[in-house]
Coordinates of C-alpha atoms in Angstrom, one line a residue:
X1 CA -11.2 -28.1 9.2
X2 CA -14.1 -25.8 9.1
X3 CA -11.6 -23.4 11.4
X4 CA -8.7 -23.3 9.6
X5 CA -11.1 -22.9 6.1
X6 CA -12.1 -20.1 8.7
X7 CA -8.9 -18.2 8.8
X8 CA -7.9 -18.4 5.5
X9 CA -10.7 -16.4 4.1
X10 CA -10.1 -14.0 6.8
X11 CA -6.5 -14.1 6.3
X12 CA -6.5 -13.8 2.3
X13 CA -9.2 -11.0 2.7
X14 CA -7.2 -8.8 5.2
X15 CA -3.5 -9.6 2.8
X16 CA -5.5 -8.3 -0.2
X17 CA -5.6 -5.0 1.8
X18 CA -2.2 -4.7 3.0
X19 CA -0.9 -5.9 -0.6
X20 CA -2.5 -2.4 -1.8
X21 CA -0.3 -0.8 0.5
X22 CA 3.0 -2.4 -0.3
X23 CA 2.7 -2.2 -3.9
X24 CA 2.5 2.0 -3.3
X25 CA 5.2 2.1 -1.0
X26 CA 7.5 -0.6 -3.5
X27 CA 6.4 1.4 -6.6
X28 CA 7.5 5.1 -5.5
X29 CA 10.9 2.7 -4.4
X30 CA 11.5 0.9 -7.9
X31 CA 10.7 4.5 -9.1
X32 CA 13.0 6.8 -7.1
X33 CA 14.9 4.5 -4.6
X34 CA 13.7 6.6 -2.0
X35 CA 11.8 5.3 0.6
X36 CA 8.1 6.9 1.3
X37 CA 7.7 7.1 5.0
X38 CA 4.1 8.5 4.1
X39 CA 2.6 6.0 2.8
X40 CA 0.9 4.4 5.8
X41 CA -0.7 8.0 6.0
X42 CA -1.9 8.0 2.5
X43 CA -3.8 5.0 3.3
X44 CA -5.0 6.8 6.3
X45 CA -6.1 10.2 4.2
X46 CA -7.5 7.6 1.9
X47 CA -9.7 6.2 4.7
X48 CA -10.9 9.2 5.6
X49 CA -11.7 11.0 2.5
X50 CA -14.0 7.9 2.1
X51 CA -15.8 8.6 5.4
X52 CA -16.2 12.2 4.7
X53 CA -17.6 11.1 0.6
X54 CA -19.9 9.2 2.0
X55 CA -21.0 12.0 4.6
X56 CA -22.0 14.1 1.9
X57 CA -22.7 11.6 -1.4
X58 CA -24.7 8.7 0.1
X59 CA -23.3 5.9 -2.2
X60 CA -22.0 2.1 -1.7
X61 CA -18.1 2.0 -1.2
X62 CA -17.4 0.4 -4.8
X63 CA -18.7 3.4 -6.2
X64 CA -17.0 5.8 -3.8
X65 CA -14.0 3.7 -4.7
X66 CA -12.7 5.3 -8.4
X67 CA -13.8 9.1 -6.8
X68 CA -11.0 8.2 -3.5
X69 CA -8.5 6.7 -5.4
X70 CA -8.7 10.1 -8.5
X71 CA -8.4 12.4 -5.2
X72 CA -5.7 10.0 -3.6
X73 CA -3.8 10.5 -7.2
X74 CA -3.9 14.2 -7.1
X75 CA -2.5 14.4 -3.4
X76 CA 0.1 12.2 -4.9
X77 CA 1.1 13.9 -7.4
X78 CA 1.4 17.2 -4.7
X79 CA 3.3 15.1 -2.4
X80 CA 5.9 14.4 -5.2
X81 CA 6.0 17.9 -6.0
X82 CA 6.8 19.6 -2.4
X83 CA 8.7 16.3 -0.8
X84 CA 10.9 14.6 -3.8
X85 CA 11.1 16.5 -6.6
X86 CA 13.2 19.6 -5.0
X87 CA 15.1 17.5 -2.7
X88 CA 15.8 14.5 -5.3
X89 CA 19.2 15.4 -6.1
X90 CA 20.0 15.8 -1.9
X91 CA 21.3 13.0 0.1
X92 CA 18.6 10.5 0.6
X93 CA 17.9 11.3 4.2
X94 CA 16.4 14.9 2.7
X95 CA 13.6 12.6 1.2
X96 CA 12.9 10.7 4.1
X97 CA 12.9 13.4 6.2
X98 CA 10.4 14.8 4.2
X99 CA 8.3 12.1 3.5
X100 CA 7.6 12.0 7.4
X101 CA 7.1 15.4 7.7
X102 CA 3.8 14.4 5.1
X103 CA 3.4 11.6 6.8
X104 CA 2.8 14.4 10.4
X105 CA 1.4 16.9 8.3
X106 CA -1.4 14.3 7.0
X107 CA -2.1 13.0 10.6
X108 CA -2.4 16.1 12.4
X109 CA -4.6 17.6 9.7
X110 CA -7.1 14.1 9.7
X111 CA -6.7 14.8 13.7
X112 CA -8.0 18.3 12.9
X113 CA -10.6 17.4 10.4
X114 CA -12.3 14.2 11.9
X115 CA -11.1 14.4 15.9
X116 CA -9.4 11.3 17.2
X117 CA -12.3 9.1 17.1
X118 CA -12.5 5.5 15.0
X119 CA -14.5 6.3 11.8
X120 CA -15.6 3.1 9.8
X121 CA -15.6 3.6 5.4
X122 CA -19.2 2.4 3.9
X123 CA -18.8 -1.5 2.5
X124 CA -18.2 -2.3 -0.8
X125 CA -21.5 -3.6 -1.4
X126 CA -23.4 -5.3 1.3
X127 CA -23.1 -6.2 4.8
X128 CA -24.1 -9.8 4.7
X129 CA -22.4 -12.8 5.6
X130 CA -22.6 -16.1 3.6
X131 CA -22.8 -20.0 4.8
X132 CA -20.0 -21.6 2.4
X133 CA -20.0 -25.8 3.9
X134 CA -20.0 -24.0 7.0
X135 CA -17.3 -21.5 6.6
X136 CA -18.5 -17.9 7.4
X137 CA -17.7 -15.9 4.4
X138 CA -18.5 -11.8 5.3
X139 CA -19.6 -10.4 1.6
X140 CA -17.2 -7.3 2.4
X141 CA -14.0 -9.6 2.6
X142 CA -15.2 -11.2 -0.8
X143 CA -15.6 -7.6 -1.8
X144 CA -12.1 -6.9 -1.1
X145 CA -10.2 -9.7 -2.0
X146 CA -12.0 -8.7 -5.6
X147 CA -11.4 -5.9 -5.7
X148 CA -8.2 -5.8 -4.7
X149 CA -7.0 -8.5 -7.2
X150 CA -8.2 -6.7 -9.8
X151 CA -6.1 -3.5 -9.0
X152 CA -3.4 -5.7 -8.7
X153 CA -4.1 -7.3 -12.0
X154 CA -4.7 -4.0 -13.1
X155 CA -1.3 -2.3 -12.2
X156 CA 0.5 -5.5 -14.2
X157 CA -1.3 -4.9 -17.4
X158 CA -0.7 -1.4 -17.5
X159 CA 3.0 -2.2 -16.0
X160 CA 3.4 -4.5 -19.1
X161 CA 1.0 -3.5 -21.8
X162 CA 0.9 0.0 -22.2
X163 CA 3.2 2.5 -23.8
X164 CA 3.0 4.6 -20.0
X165 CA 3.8 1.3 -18.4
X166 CA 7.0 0.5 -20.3
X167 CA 8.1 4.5 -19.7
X168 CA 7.4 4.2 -15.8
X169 CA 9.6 0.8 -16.0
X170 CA 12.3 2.1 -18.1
X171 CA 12.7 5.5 -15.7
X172 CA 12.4 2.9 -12.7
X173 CA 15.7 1.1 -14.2
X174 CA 17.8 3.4 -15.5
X175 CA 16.2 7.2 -14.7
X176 CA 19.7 8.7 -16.7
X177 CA 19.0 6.2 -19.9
X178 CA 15.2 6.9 -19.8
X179 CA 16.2 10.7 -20.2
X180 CA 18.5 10.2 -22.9
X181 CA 15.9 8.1 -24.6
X182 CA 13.5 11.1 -24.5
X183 CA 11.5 9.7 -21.5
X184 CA 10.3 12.6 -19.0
X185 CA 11.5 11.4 -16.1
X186 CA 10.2 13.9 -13.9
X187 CA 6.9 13.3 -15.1
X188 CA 7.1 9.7 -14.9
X189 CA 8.5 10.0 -10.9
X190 CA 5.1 12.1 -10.5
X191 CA 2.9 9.6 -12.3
X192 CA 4.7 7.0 -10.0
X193 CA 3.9 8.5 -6.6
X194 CA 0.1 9.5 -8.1
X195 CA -0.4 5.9 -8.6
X196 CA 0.9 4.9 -5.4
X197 CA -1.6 7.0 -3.6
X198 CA -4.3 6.4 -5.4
X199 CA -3.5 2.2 -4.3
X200 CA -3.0 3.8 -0.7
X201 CA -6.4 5.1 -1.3
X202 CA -8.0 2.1 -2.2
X203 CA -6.7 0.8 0.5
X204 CA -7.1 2.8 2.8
X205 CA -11.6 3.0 1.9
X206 CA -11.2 -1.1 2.3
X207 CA -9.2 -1.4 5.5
X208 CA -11.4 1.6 6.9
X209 CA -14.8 -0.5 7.0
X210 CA -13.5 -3.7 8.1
X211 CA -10.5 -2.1 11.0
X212 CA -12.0 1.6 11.1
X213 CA -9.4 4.3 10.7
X214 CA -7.6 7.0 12.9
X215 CA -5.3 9.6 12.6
X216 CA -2.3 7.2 13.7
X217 CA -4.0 4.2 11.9
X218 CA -1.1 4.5 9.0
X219 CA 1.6 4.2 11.3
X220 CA 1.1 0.4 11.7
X221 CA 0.5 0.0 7.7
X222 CA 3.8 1.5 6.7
X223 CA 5.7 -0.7 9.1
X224 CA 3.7 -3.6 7.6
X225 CA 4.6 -2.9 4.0
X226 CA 8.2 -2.2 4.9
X227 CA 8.0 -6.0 6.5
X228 CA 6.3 -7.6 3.5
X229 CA 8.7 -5.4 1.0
X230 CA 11.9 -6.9 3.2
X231 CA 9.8 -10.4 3.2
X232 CA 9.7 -10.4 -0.6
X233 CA 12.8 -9.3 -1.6
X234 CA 13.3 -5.2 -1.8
X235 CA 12.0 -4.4 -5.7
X236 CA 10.0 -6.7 -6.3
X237 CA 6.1 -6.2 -6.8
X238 CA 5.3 -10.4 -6.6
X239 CA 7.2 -10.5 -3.6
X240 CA 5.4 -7.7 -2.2
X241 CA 2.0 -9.2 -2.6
X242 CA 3.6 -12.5 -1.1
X243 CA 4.9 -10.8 1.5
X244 CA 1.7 -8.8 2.3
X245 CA 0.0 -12.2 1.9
X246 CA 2.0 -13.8 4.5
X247 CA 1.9 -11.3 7.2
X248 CA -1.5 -11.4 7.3
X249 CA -1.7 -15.4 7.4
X250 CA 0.8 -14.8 10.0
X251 CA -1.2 -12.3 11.9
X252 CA -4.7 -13.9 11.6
X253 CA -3.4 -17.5 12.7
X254 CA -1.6 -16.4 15.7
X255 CA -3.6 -14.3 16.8
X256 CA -7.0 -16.9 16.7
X257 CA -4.9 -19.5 18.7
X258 CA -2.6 -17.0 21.1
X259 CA -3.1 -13.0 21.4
X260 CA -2.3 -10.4 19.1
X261 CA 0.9 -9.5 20.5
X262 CA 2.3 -13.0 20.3
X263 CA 1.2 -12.2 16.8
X264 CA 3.2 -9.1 16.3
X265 CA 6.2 -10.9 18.5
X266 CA 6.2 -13.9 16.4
X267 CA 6.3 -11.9 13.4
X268 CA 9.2 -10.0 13.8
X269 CA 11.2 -13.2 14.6
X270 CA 9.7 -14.8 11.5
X271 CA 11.2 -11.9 9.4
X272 CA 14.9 -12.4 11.1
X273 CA 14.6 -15.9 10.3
X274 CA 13.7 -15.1 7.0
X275 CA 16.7 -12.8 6.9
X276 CA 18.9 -15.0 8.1
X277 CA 18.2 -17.4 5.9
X278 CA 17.6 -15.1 2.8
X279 CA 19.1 -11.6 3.4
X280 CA 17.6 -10.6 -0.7
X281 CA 14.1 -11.7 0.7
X282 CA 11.9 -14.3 -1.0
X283 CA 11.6 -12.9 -4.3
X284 CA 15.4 -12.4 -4.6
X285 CA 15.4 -9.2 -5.5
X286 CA 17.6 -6.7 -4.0
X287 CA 17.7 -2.6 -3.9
X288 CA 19.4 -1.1 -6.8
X289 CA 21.4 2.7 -6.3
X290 CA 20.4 5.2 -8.8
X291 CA 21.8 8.5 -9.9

């Protein structure tokens, strides 16, 4: 009992993580229908950027934390200057195309900057591990799983509380109705992918200290929001914590009673099952086309 207790704190703490990263990658989606290929490497830049902060400001990660994800924000808002904005109206492979050309850019630059070498993010607060009825609870997955929530919690109030919330989900609709409502759509796309990186970034500072982080470490994390996104239902930002939430279940089970790659074997023919069964995903949601 004490073992599967075990892996569920190590499975909720490591899906609080990777929910960060799908809710980026299914915001910029709702937002501009565009898929962001980048986003596994704006958890990576996030990752870094927190290693190199606390090279030079010698602070705990929580309070590194609101400094990464204000810098993560502003690289957003670039990358939605130079790779969607001009190419918005072009077919949509223009935007992929040049989200992955970021996605290169941002990997080769990190390679550049930091060499190819794991680098490990401070903690959140401590390093400590505590004895719950025998379950080994590490104070940096407690940490995480916090602080990870509360973004999440975060992202819904604003989402449906404030006046920049109900904008970001009326341009996310209906961008041509937003416009003729007097919405700035342009400026709400930006916002959009500013927020995305900025939960990349947070991600990215948490994932660093308990995984480390290399210049290819993003290319994994986009394939695993892309799952958890399909998992959920494509849209949808519950499903997307579900999802995220049940890959890592998935991942951290397996891979305590076989091998990591039976992990990453079995998960891929979870997610055709899942298909099969529900092509919309869990959530039921499905992609909308916009103008």
């Amino acid at each position: 009992m004490t073992g599967v207790a075990q892996l569920l704190v190590n499975g909720v703490a490591l899906g609080a993580s990777y929910a960060l990263v799908a809710l980026g990658f299914v915001l910029v989606l709702n937002a501009t229908s565009a898929v962001n290929f980048a986003q596994g490497d704006l958890v990576m830049a996030g990752g870094f950027l927190a290693v190199a902060l606390a090279g030079s400001i010698p602070l705990p990660g929580i309070l590194l934390l609101p400094l990464v994800a204000a810098l993560m924000a502003a690289l957003g808002l670039l990358v939605s200057l130079l790779a969607y904005l001009p190419l918005r109206h072009r077919p949509p492979v223009s935007v992929f195309i040049s989200t992955i050309a970021v996605g290169i850019i941002l990997q080769n630059g990190a390679t550049l900057l930091f060499g190819p070498e794991p680098k490990a993010a401070p903690p959140l607060f401590g390093g400590g591990t505590l004895d719950i009825a025998g379950v080994l609870v590490p104070e940096q997955s407690l940490a995480v799983v916090a602080v990870a929530g509360l973004l999440i919690l975060g992202q819904h109030w604003l989402f449906a509380r404030t006046q920049l919330g109900r904008r970001l989900r009326a341009t996310a609709q209906d961008p041509e109705m937003a416009r003729a409502c007097g919405i700035p759509v342009t400026a709400m796309v930006a916002a959009t992918f500013a927020l995305g990186a900025a939960l990349a970034g947070a991600a990215g500072l948490l994932l660093s200290n308990q995984f480390f982080v290399t210049p290819t470490s993003g290319s994994g994390l986009i394939l695993k929001a892309y799952i958890a996104v399909t998992i959920g239902g494509w849209g949808s930002v519950a499903g997307a914590v579900a999802g995220a939430l049940l890959i890592a279940a998935f991942e951290v089970v397996v891979s305590a009673t076989l091998s990591y790659s039976a992990a990453t074997a079995a998960l891929y023919l979870a997610l055709l099952a899942i298909l099969a069964v529900r092509p919309q995903g869990l959530f039921g949601e499905a992609a909308r086309s916009r103008a």
